[in-house]
Structure formats: structure tokens, C-alpha cells
Amino acid sequence: SAHTRVRDEAQPKLAGSTDLAVAGLVLRDADLLRMAARYALCLALSEHWETGFMSVFPGGPWEDRAFRRSYTAEDIAVILDLAGEVFTETGRAYLMRRLAEEGVGPINYVTWRHEYIFRCNQLAYFNTGRMCAYLVLERQWPRVKPYTDLAYRDAIDNLETVIEPDGGSLEGPGYLSPTVRENYTALKYYARARGGNVSELVPEVLKRTSNYAAVVASTTADDVIPICDSGASFRRDSLSVLMELIPRSYWTTIYSKQLAREGKPPVEAPALPAFLSLPHTGYLASTRRLGDDQVKIFVMGNKAGAGHTHEDKGSFVLEYAGQAFAMDLGICDYEDPIHAVYKHAQRHNMLVPVGLSERACPQNPLPFDVKPTGRGDERTFHASIDATPGWEGYYRKWTRRWDSPSPDVLVIRDEYELARGTGVEFYWQTKLPVETAGGAIVIRGDKGVVSLSPPADCTVRVDRLDLAEGETHNRIAIRKEAAQGTLEISVTLTRDHAGR
């Protein structure tokens, strides 16, 4: 709806689904098959398979990529495959012509024009409809087969480009999910047509993503930590694909938690590891036990050029006793303008220059490697990062250390030197209630308490900030008025035995 006319937004969606053809075959119901056929013809007879008029404006080079075009091509191709006998010869020829001219032709144009789509999830979306169309067309027109093979190689290229050698993904779990799911769908159809096994077609790098799952897995009720432009859930159908390809992986751990959340018996799954580093992706994670509860610390880094990321290199997440005490906001619907604010350094757990006429911010996307290093085990965790690159004109130096000699203690030490500004503010984001008393800051959860001890030369305030859909969160701001120096925050984690 972002690129359509206002008068078109309220138009009802075309009723119909490929499920009609599936049901018609399973139930041996000719009427359902004819309904599916009519749906396919209605799609094909639509003059333009685009989101809105801007893509077909005479004389304009603008296009809205190929999302809707791919969905339309996939639906028509699937119905031709499952219910092709329902059509007349003329009807089949017409549908195939539309697939060739209005389907794969423009999808190819988008694929050739935009190299960036191979570095994100978009190629996978576009390629699914293209693959379905090719596989139907090549049955009658054998000269299509080389193009089908090209679509297969594009899927492999996309997966090998998006997934790092350590199995990580630069855009967050919310973008890896459709990249895996849609490419797997295209590869599955291709393998079936060529008489192969889909597990033998997927690239090896996809089978290395288990450690990424462990790094981004949340110990709260959420599936994953919502880093980058991601939400906190991971789609079940994507998990099913990953579990099929990588049995007994940390993807199974996330799936098992979903089952438990639904009141279903969990499946056997590995526990999250005490420490993991993804050196190519630039992430670290520590998961330890404090009594009966888990403590997870996630540290955000950056590989040069990563997309769909935020101004958050050097940020962190702290989860304890099933809740996020220091959180990442993730993202909201892109159609809400506040989504741009979610990306700001001021909405992450960062150290940010203040005393300027403008909002201080680093480059984003960041064209530098800014990656943490660290070590850890079942008891300790230590990490550090030089977060200076990208802050040109604001920082001459900014380094951060995390030292946690035991799960109940964390010291965050920032050393900085400003290029401009009068001081810095240390930001800590949380949706939990915050109390300030006696120089300490207390964040109280359902079962746990996290206390922050700021330096004596700092001032403290708590901002109540707006989020999308009427929600809010608390931002703790610890301010130090000095152009250079050290800001050290001591954090303690305790169980709230009072049950407040």
C-alpha cells in the first residue's frame, strides 16, 4: 500500500487461493478445481501484476521490485500444475503467455537491474514465483530449462551471499527467516523436477546457522532478540525448514520453546551454550545460570556494509530471569514513521555525545568492521569493542568493555574522547519499571532485580519515550559532563525474594 493510490487502498483482495486446487485433488472435487481455475484466470486477466500505478506510469522507469508479481506468478503456476486439466488448451496457453510476459520477464528485469537484492531477502521472494513459472513452462517448452537452471543458481548465490562463513546473518533473524524459507521452497520444487534431493542442493553454509540461532535466541518468552530490523518472533515454517536441514540444532531449541509456550510437550533440544562468538558477523553472546535462572548478554558488532541495521555498534542486551532488563527495540511497521527513530543510537544501549545542536549519530550503514572480541564460560564473561569507527566528527575515541566475573555482576566501562560536544550520555533501554533512590537505579522485573550504580560525577534521569501503537518504554540516561574520560557502570543482578 505504500506505493498505491489512496482510492485503491480499500479495494478488497481477490478471493481465492491455491488451497482450492490442493483441496480439489485431495477431496476429488471437480467444483473446487474449477474454482481454483477461475481464480488463476482472474489473476491472469488483471492488466498489471504490480502494487500500484507508479510502476506502470507511461514513460517512467520506476518499479516496485517484484513482490506482488512473484506471488501472482506462483499462484498461477501452482494451479496450472495441480489443476491444469480443468483448462481448455486455449486457457492453458493464455496462462503460460501471462507467466512468460507479465511474470518471469519483469522479474528477470528486477533481478538483472538490482544487484543488492542478492545481499538480502528480496531475491528469495522474487525467485520463488519465477522458479514456479519456469518449471511449469519448461514442461511444454523445453528451451525454458536453461533459465530454470539459472533461477536455481540465483537461489544458491543468494544463500551463500546472505549467510556469513560463521553461519550468521547481518540483517537480523527477521530477514534470515524468509531468505531461508523462500529459497528452500524454490529449491524444493527444482529438486522435485530434476529428480534430486533438496537437502543435497542447499549450500553447506546454510547448515552452519545453528550457532547464529544460539546467539540470537532469547531467554525471555520471545523467540529471538529483536536486533536490526527484526521482530521478536521466528516463523514456524522457517523453523521447520531449518530443523529438517540441521537436526538437533539450536533452531530446535527455539522451536521447543514455541511448543512449551503453547502448552505442548517440548522436543529434545540442546541447551544454549555458555559462550559463542561469530567473528565474521560480529556478534557475541554469553548465557549462564544464576541460581535457577538464566542470564544472557548479547553484544552487537558490525561487518562493513551490513544492511537493515541500526546505529547500535557497541550496544548490548541483558536478559535475566525470563525478562529483558536492557532491551533492543527491534523495529515496528515500516509504514509508521517512528520506525526511523527505532534505529537511532539514542534508542539503544549506547554512549552518545551530547551538548550539540544536532542529534549525534554514527554512519548507517557502517562501512567499517566494528566487531567485539571476548571470552567466556559457565561462570565468567569478558568482552571489548572499539566502537570509534563511523563516529567521525563526534568521537576521537570510544571503547567499551564488559566484565562479568560471575553471572550476578556486570561492569560496563566506557573510555571516550569527544571531537565535539560537552559530554556524553549512557543510555539503557527497558520496558520494565525503573526506580531511582540513594544514587542507585533499580529495574524491577517479575522475579529478578537489576541495580545500576552510576559514578558520583554523573546525573541520572529516566525518560518515558513513545513507541509505535501507543506503547512506551523507559530510557535511563546517565550523563557525564566532560569532553573526555571514563564512565563506568556497575550492575548487580539479584532475585526478588519478596515476589514484587
Coordinates of C-alpha atoms in Angstrom, one line a residue:
S1 CA 0.0 0.0 0.0
A2 CA 3.0 2.3 0.3
H3 CA 3.1 3.0 -3.5
T4 CA -0.6 2.8 -4.4
R5 CA -3.3 5.5 -4.8
V6 CA -5.4 6.3 -1.7
R7 CA -8.6 5.4 -3.6
D8 CA -7.1 1.9 -4.3
E9 CA -6.1 1.1 -0.7
A10 CA -9.6 0.0 0.4
Q11 CA -10.1 -2.3 -2.6
P12 CA -10.9 -5.8 -1.5
K13 CA -8.4 -8.6 -2.2
L14 CA -9.3 -11.1 -4.9
A15 CA -11.0 -14.1 -3.3
G16 CA -9.2 -17.3 -4.0
S17 CA -6.2 -19.5 -3.1
T18 CA -4.1 -22.3 -4.4
D19 CA -5.5 -24.2 -1.5
L20 CA -8.6 -24.7 -3.6
A21 CA -6.6 -26.8 -6.1
V22 CA -5.0 -28.8 -3.2
A23 CA -8.4 -29.4 -1.7
G24 CA -9.9 -30.3 -5.0
L25 CA -7.3 -33.0 -5.6
V26 CA -7.5 -34.4 -2.0
L27 CA -11.3 -34.5 -2.0
R28 CA -11.6 -35.4 -5.7
D29 CA -13.9 -32.5 -6.0
A30 CA -14.2 -31.1 -9.6
D31 CA -16.0 -28.0 -8.5
L32 CA -13.1 -27.0 -6.2
L33 CA -10.7 -27.5 -9.1
R34 CA -12.8 -25.3 -11.3
M35 CA -12.9 -22.6 -8.6
A36 CA -9.1 -22.7 -8.5
A37 CA -9.0 -22.4 -12.3
R38 CA -11.3 -19.3 -12.2
Y39 CA -9.1 -17.8 -9.6
A40 CA -6.0 -18.3 -11.7
L41 CA -7.8 -16.8 -14.8
C42 CA -8.9 -13.8 -12.7
L43 CA -5.3 -13.2 -11.7
A44 CA -4.0 -13.6 -15.2
L45 CA -6.6 -11.2 -16.6
S46 CA -5.5 -8.5 -14.2
E47 CA -3.9 -6.0 -16.5
H48 CA -0.9 -5.2 -14.2
W49 CA 0.7 -7.5 -11.6
E50 CA 2.1 -4.6 -9.6
T51 CA 1.5 -2.8 -6.3
G52 CA 0.3 0.4 -7.8
F53 CA 0.1 2.7 -10.8
M54 CA 3.6 4.2 -10.3
S55 CA 5.2 1.1 -11.7
V56 CA 3.3 1.3 -15.0
F57 CA 3.1 5.0 -15.5
P58 CA 3.9 5.7 -19.2
G59 CA 7.4 6.9 -19.7
G60 CA 8.5 6.1 -16.1
P61 CA 11.5 3.8 -15.2
W62 CA 10.3 3.3 -11.6
E63 CA 9.3 -0.2 -10.4
D64 CA 8.3 -1.6 -7.0
R65 CA 10.6 -4.6 -7.3
A66 CA 8.7 -7.9 -7.8
F67 CA 7.0 -9.0 -4.6
R68 CA 3.4 -9.0 -5.9
R69 CA 4.4 -10.1 -9.3
S70 CA 6.1 -13.1 -7.8
Y71 CA 3.2 -14.0 -5.6
T72 CA 0.9 -13.8 -8.6
A73 CA 3.1 -16.0 -10.8
E74 CA 3.5 -18.6 -8.1
D75 CA -0.3 -18.9 -7.6
I76 CA -1.0 -19.2 -11.3
A77 CA 1.9 -21.7 -11.8
V78 CA 0.8 -23.9 -8.9
I79 CA -2.8 -24.0 -10.1
L80 CA -1.6 -24.9 -13.6
D81 CA 0.4 -27.7 -12.1
L82 CA -2.4 -29.1 -9.9
A83 CA -5.5 -28.3 -11.9
G84 CA -4.2 -27.9 -15.4
E85 CA -6.6 -30.4 -16.9
V86 CA -9.5 -28.2 -15.9
F87 CA -8.5 -25.5 -18.5
T88 CA -9.0 -25.7 -22.2
E89 CA -5.9 -25.7 -24.4
T90 CA -6.5 -22.0 -25.1
G91 CA -6.8 -21.3 -21.4
R92 CA -3.5 -23.1 -20.6
A93 CA -1.8 -21.2 -23.5
Y94 CA -3.1 -17.9 -22.2
L95 CA -1.9 -18.6 -18.6
M96 CA 1.5 -19.6 -19.9
R97 CA 1.8 -16.5 -22.0
R98 CA 1.0 -14.3 -19.0
L99 CA 3.5 -16.2 -16.9
A100 CA 6.2 -15.5 -19.5
E101 CA 5.3 -11.9 -20.3
E102 CA 3.9 -10.5 -17.1
G103 CA 5.6 -12.9 -14.7
V104 CA 9.2 -14.0 -15.4
G105 CA 10.0 -11.2 -17.8
P106 CA 9.7 -8.3 -15.4
I107 CA 11.0 -10.5 -12.5
N108 CA 14.2 -11.0 -14.6
Y109 CA 14.4 -7.3 -15.2
V110 CA 14.3 -6.6 -11.5
T111 CA 16.9 -9.3 -10.9
W112 CA 19.3 -8.0 -13.5
R113 CA 18.9 -4.4 -12.5
H114 CA 19.3 -4.6 -8.7
E115 CA 22.5 -6.3 -7.5
Y116 CA 21.6 -5.5 -3.9
I117 CA 18.7 -8.0 -3.9
F118 CA 21.2 -10.8 -3.8
R119 CA 22.5 -9.5 -0.5
C120 CA 19.1 -9.5 1.3
N121 CA 15.9 -11.4 1.4
Q122 CA 14.3 -9.9 -1.7
L123 CA 15.8 -12.2 -4.3
A124 CA 14.3 -15.2 -2.4
Y125 CA 10.9 -13.7 -2.6
F126 CA 11.2 -12.8 -6.3
N127 CA 12.8 -16.1 -7.3
T128 CA 10.0 -18.3 -5.9
G129 CA 7.4 -17.1 -8.3
R130 CA 10.0 -17.1 -11.1
M131 CA 11.0 -20.7 -10.3
C132 CA 7.4 -21.9 -10.2
A133 CA 6.7 -20.3 -13.6
Y134 CA 9.7 -21.7 -15.2
L135 CA 9.0 -25.2 -14.0
V136 CA 5.5 -25.1 -15.5
L137 CA 6.6 -23.5 -18.7
E138 CA 9.6 -25.9 -19.3
R139 CA 7.3 -28.9 -19.5
Q140 CA 5.8 -27.7 -22.7
W141 CA 8.7 -25.5 -23.9
P142 CA 12.0 -27.3 -23.3
R143 CA 14.0 -24.3 -24.2
V144 CA 13.0 -22.8 -20.9
K145 CA 15.1 -25.3 -19.0
P146 CA 18.4 -23.3 -19.0
Y147 CA 16.5 -20.4 -17.5
T148 CA 15.2 -22.6 -14.7
D149 CA 18.8 -23.7 -14.0
L150 CA 19.7 -20.0 -13.8
A151 CA 17.0 -19.4 -11.2
Y152 CA 18.4 -22.4 -9.2
R153 CA 21.9 -20.9 -9.3
D154 CA 20.5 -17.5 -8.2
A155 CA 19.0 -19.1 -5.1
I156 CA 22.3 -20.7 -4.2
D157 CA 24.1 -17.4 -4.8
N158 CA 21.6 -15.6 -2.6
L159 CA 22.1 -18.0 0.3
E160 CA 25.8 -18.0 0.0
T161 CA 25.9 -14.2 -0.1
V162 CA 23.5 -13.6 2.8
I163 CA 24.9 -16.2 5.2
E164 CA 28.3 -15.5 6.6
P165 CA 31.0 -18.2 6.8
D166 CA 30.3 -18.5 10.6
G167 CA 26.6 -19.1 9.8
G168 CA 25.5 -15.6 10.9
S169 CA 23.2 -13.2 9.1
L170 CA 23.9 -9.4 9.0
E171 CA 20.2 -8.2 8.8
G172 CA 18.8 -9.9 11.9
P173 CA 16.8 -13.1 12.3
G174 CA 13.6 -11.4 10.9
Y175 CA 15.3 -11.2 7.5
L176 CA 17.1 -14.6 7.6
S177 CA 13.7 -16.3 8.1
P178 CA 12.2 -15.5 4.7
T179 CA 15.5 -15.8 2.9
V180 CA 15.8 -19.4 4.1
R181 CA 12.1 -20.3 3.7
E182 CA 11.5 -18.8 0.2
N183 CA 14.8 -20.1 -1.2
Y184 CA 14.1 -23.6 0.3
T185 CA 10.7 -23.5 -1.4
A186 CA 12.3 -22.7 -4.8
L187 CA 15.0 -25.4 -4.3
K188 CA 12.4 -28.0 -3.2
Y189 CA 10.4 -27.5 -6.4
Y190 CA 13.6 -27.6 -8.5
A191 CA 14.8 -30.8 -6.8
R192 CA 11.5 -32.5 -7.4
A193 CA 11.5 -31.5 -11.1
R194 CA 15.1 -32.7 -11.6
G195 CA 14.6 -35.9 -9.5
G196 CA 17.0 -34.8 -6.8
N197 CA 17.1 -34.4 -3.0
V198 CA 16.6 -30.8 -1.8
S199 CA 19.0 -31.4 1.2
E200 CA 21.7 -32.1 -1.3
L201 CA 21.1 -28.9 -3.2
V202 CA 21.2 -26.4 -0.4
P203 CA 24.7 -24.9 0.2
E204 CA 26.7 -26.0 3.2
V205 CA 26.8 -22.5 4.7
L206 CA 23.0 -22.8 5.4
K207 CA 23.8 -25.8 7.6
R208 CA 26.2 -23.7 9.7
T209 CA 23.5 -21.4 11.0
S210 CA 22.9 -23.3 14.3
N211 CA 25.4 -21.1 16.2
Y212 CA 23.6 -18.0 14.9
A213 CA 20.4 -19.4 16.3
A214 CA 22.1 -19.8 19.7
V215 CA 23.5 -16.2 19.6
V216 CA 20.2 -14.5 18.8
A217 CA 17.9 -16.9 20.8
S218 CA 16.1 -15.1 23.6
T219 CA 15.8 -16.5 27.2
T220 CA 12.6 -14.5 27.6
A221 CA 9.2 -15.6 26.3
D222 CA 10.3 -14.3 22.9
D223 CA 11.9 -16.5 20.2
V224 CA 14.8 -14.2 19.4
I225 CA 16.4 -11.0 20.4
P226 CA 14.9 -8.4 18.0
I227 CA 18.1 -7.0 16.7
C228 CA 18.3 -4.9 13.4
D229 CA 15.1 -4.6 11.5
S230 CA 13.6 -7.7 13.2
G231 CA 10.8 -8.6 15.5
A232 CA 11.0 -11.0 18.4
S233 CA 9.3 -14.0 16.8
F234 CA 10.6 -16.5 14.3
R235 CA 8.1 -18.1 11.9
R236 CA 7.3 -21.8 12.5
D237 CA 7.5 -22.7 8.8
S238 CA 11.0 -21.3 8.6
L239 CA 12.0 -23.2 11.7
S240 CA 10.6 -26.4 10.2
V241 CA 12.9 -26.0 7.2
L242 CA 16.0 -25.3 9.3
M243 CA 15.2 -28.3 11.6
E244 CA 14.9 -30.5 8.6
L245 CA 18.2 -29.4 7.2
I246 CA 20.0 -29.2 10.6
P247 CA 18.6 -31.8 13.0
R248 CA 19.2 -31.3 16.8
S249 CA 20.5 -27.8 16.2
Y250 CA 19.8 -24.6 18.3
W251 CA 16.9 -23.9 15.9
T252 CA 15.3 -26.9 17.6
T253 CA 15.9 -25.1 20.9
I254 CA 13.8 -22.2 19.6
Y255 CA 11.1 -24.5 18.3
S256 CA 10.9 -26.4 21.5
K257 CA 10.3 -23.2 23.4
Q258 CA 7.5 -22.3 21.0
L259 CA 5.9 -25.6 21.8
A260 CA 6.2 -25.1 25.5
R261 CA 4.7 -21.6 25.2
E262 CA 1.7 -23.2 23.5
G263 CA 1.3 -25.8 26.3
K264 CA 2.6 -28.6 24.1
P265 CA 5.3 -31.1 25.1
P266 CA 8.7 -29.7 24.1
V267 CA 11.0 -31.7 21.9
E268 CA 14.6 -32.8 22.8
A269 CA 16.8 -29.8 22.1
P270 CA 20.3 -28.6 23.1
A271 CA 20.7 -26.0 25.9
L272 CA 22.2 -22.7 24.8
P273 CA 26.0 -22.7 25.1
A274 CA 27.8 -20.6 27.8
F275 CA 29.7 -18.5 25.2
L276 CA 29.6 -18.0 21.4
S277 CA 31.4 -15.7 19.1
L278 CA 30.5 -15.1 15.4
P279 CA 33.7 -13.5 14.2
H280 CA 32.5 -12.8 10.6
T281 CA 29.1 -11.5 11.6
G282 CA 30.5 -9.6 14.6
Y283 CA 28.2 -10.9 17.5
L284 CA 29.0 -12.3 20.9
A285 CA 26.7 -14.0 23.4
S286 CA 27.0 -15.3 26.9
T287 CA 24.4 -17.5 28.6
R288 CA 25.0 -18.5 32.2
R289 CA 22.9 -19.6 35.1
L290 CA 22.3 -17.6 38.3
G291 CA 20.5 -20.0 40.6
D292 CA 17.6 -21.4 38.7
D293 CA 17.5 -18.5 36.2
Q294 CA 19.4 -17.7 33.0
V295 CA 21.5 -14.6 32.4
K296 CA 22.1 -13.7 28.8
I297 CA 24.3 -10.9 27.5
F298 CA 24.3 -10.2 23.8
V299 CA 26.9 -7.8 22.3
M300 CA 26.2 -6.1 18.9
G301 CA 29.0 -5.6 16.3
N302 CA 29.1 -4.9 12.6
K303 CA 30.5 -6.3 9.4
A304 CA 31.3 -3.5 7.0
G305 CA 28.4 -2.7 4.8
A306 CA 25.7 -4.6 6.7
G307 CA 22.2 -3.6 5.8
H308 CA 18.9 -3.3 7.7
T309 CA 21.0 -2.4 10.7
H310 CA 20.8 0.3 13.3
E311 CA 23.1 2.9 14.9
D312 CA 24.0 0.3 17.6
K313 CA 27.5 -0.9 17.2
G314 CA 28.7 -1.4 20.8
S315 CA 25.2 -1.8 22.1
F316 CA 24.2 -4.8 24.2
V317 CA 21.2 -6.7 25.6
L318 CA 20.8 -8.1 29.1
E319 CA 18.2 -10.8 29.9
Y320 CA 17.7 -12.2 33.3
A321 CA 15.0 -14.4 34.9
G322 CA 13.0 -14.6 31.7
Q323 CA 12.8 -10.8 31.0
A324 CA 14.8 -8.2 29.1
F325 CA 16.3 -5.7 31.5
A326 CA 18.4 -4.0 28.9
M327 CA 16.5 -4.4 25.6
D328 CA 16.7 -3.8 21.9
L329 CA 13.6 -2.3 20.5
G330 CA 13.9 -4.1 17.2
I331 CA 11.6 -2.5 14.6
C332 CA 8.0 -1.6 14.1
D333 CA 5.9 -1.5 10.9
Y334 CA 7.8 0.4 8.2
E335 CA 4.6 2.4 7.4
D336 CA 4.8 4.1 10.8
P337 CA 7.3 7.0 10.6
I338 CA 8.5 6.3 14.1
H339 CA 10.3 3.2 12.7
A340 CA 13.2 5.5 11.8
V341 CA 13.5 6.5 15.4
Y342 CA 13.9 2.9 16.5
K343 CA 17.2 2.9 14.5
H344 CA 18.7 5.8 16.4
A345 CA 21.7 5.4 18.7
Q346 CA 19.7 7.2 21.4
R347 CA 17.2 4.3 21.4
H348 CA 19.9 1.7 22.0
N349 CA 22.1 0.9 25.0
M350 CA 24.9 3.2 23.8
L351 CA 27.2 6.0 24.9
V352 CA 26.2 9.1 22.8
P353 CA 27.8 12.6 22.7
V354 CA 25.5 15.4 23.9
G355 CA 25.7 19.2 24.0
L356 CA 25.3 19.6 20.3
S357 CA 22.8 21.5 18.1
E358 CA 22.1 18.3 16.1
R359 CA 21.5 14.7 17.1
A360 CA 24.8 12.9 17.3
C361 CA 24.8 9.7 15.2
P362 CA 27.3 7.3 13.5
Q363 CA 27.2 6.4 9.8
N364 CA 24.5 3.8 9.0
P365 CA 25.0 1.6 7.1
L366 CA 28.5 1.5 8.6
P367 CA 31.3 0.9 6.0
F368 CA 33.7 -0.5 8.6
D369 CA 34.2 -3.7 10.6
V370 CA 33.4 -2.9 14.2
K371 CA 33.5 -6.3 15.9
P372 CA 33.8 -7.2 19.6
T373 CA 36.2 -9.7 20.9
G374 CA 35.7 -11.7 24.1
R375 CA 35.8 -14.9 26.1
G376 CA 33.5 -16.7 28.5
D377 CA 32.5 -19.9 30.2
E378 CA 29.8 -21.1 32.6
R379 CA 30.8 -18.5 35.1
T380 CA 32.7 -15.6 33.5
F381 CA 32.2 -13.3 30.5
H382 CA 34.6 -10.6 29.2
A383 CA 34.3 -8.6 26.0
S384 CA 35.5 -5.4 24.5
I385 CA 34.9 -3.3 21.3
D386 CA 36.4 -0.3 19.7
A387 CA 33.3 1.5 18.6
T388 CA 35.0 4.7 17.3
P389 CA 34.8 4.0 13.5
G390 CA 31.8 5.7 11.9
W391 CA 31.6 8.5 14.6
E392 CA 33.8 10.9 12.7
G393 CA 33.2 14.4 13.9
Y394 CA 31.8 13.2 17.2
Y395 CA 34.3 10.8 18.8
R396 CA 38.0 10.7 18.6
K397 CA 37.9 7.6 20.7
W398 CA 35.2 5.4 22.2
T399 CA 36.0 1.9 23.5
R400 CA 33.7 -0.2 25.7
R401 CA 34.4 -3.2 28.0
W402 CA 32.1 -5.7 29.6
D403 CA 33.5 -7.6 32.6
S404 CA 31.3 -10.1 34.4
P405 CA 33.4 -12.3 36.8
S406 CA 30.2 -14.0 37.8
P407 CA 26.6 -14.1 36.5
D408 CA 25.4 -11.7 39.2
V409 CA 27.9 -8.9 38.4
L410 CA 28.5 -6.9 35.3
V411 CA 30.7 -3.8 34.9
I412 CA 30.4 -1.7 31.7
R413 CA 33.4 0.6 31.2
D414 CA 33.4 3.3 28.5
E415 CA 36.5 5.3 27.7
Y416 CA 36.0 8.2 25.4
E417 CA 37.3 11.4 23.9
L418 CA 35.0 13.8 22.1
A419 CA 35.7 15.7 18.9
R420 CA 32.6 17.8 19.5
G421 CA 30.1 18.1 22.3
T422 CA 30.2 18.9 26.0
G423 CA 29.7 15.4 27.4
V424 CA 28.1 12.0 26.9
E425 CA 25.0 10.1 28.0
F426 CA 24.9 6.4 28.7
Y427 CA 21.6 5.0 27.6
W428 CA 19.9 1.9 28.9
Q429 CA 16.5 0.9 27.4
T430 CA 13.9 -1.2 29.2
K431 CA 10.1 -1.7 29.3
L432 CA 10.3 -2.7 33.0
P433 CA 9.6 -0.3 35.8
V434 CA 12.6 1.9 37.0
E435 CA 13.2 3.3 40.4
T436 CA 15.9 5.8 41.4
A437 CA 16.8 6.2 45.1
G438 CA 20.0 6.9 47.0
G439 CA 22.2 7.2 44.0
A440 CA 21.2 3.8 42.7
I441 CA 18.9 2.8 39.8
V442 CA 16.7 -0.2 40.3
I443 CA 15.0 -2.1 37.5
R444 CA 12.4 -4.5 38.9
G445 CA 11.1 -7.5 37.0
D446 CA 8.7 -10.2 37.9
K447 CA 11.3 -12.4 39.5
G448 CA 14.6 -10.5 39.3
V449 CA 16.1 -7.1 40.1
V450 CA 18.9 -5.4 38.3
S451 CA 20.6 -2.5 40.0
L452 CA 22.8 0.1 38.3
S453 CA 25.4 2.1 40.2
P454 CA 26.4 5.2 38.3
P455 CA 29.5 7.3 39.0
A456 CA 29.2 10.1 41.6
D457 CA 30.1 12.8 39.0
C458 CA 27.1 11.9 36.8
T459 CA 23.5 12.9 36.7
V460 CA 20.6 10.5 36.2
R461 CA 17.2 10.9 34.6
V462 CA 14.6 8.4 33.3
D463 CA 12.8 9.3 30.1
R464 CA 9.4 7.9 29.2
L465 CA 9.6 7.6 25.4
D466 CA 6.9 6.8 22.8
L467 CA 6.9 3.7 20.6
A468 CA 4.6 2.5 17.9
E469 CA 0.9 1.6 18.5
G470 CA 0.7 3.7 21.7
E471 CA 3.4 1.8 23.6
T472 CA 6.2 3.3 25.6
H473 CA 9.5 2.4 27.2
N474 CA 11.8 3.7 29.8
R475 CA 15.2 5.1 28.9
I476 CA 17.7 5.5 31.6
A477 CA 20.1 8.4 30.8
I478 CA 23.3 8.7 32.8
R479 CA 25.1 12.0 31.9
K480 CA 28.7 12.9 32.3
E481 CA 29.8 16.5 31.5
A482 CA 33.3 16.1 30.3
A483 CA 34.9 16.1 26.8
Q484 CA 36.9 13.0 27.7
G485 CA 37.1 10.5 30.4
T486 CA 35.8 7.2 31.7
L487 CA 32.2 6.3 32.6
E488 CA 31.8 3.0 34.5
I489 CA 28.5 1.5 35.4
S490 CA 28.4 -1.4 37.9
V491 CA 25.4 -3.7 37.5
T492 CA 24.2 -6.3 40.0
L493 CA 21.6 -9.0 39.5
T494 CA 19.6 -10.4 42.4
R495 CA 16.5 -12.5 42.8
D496 CA 13.4 -10.6 44.1
H497 CA 12.6 -12.9 47.0
A498 CA 9.8 -10.5 48.0
G499 CA 8.0 -11.5 44.9
R500 CA 7.1 -7.9 44.0

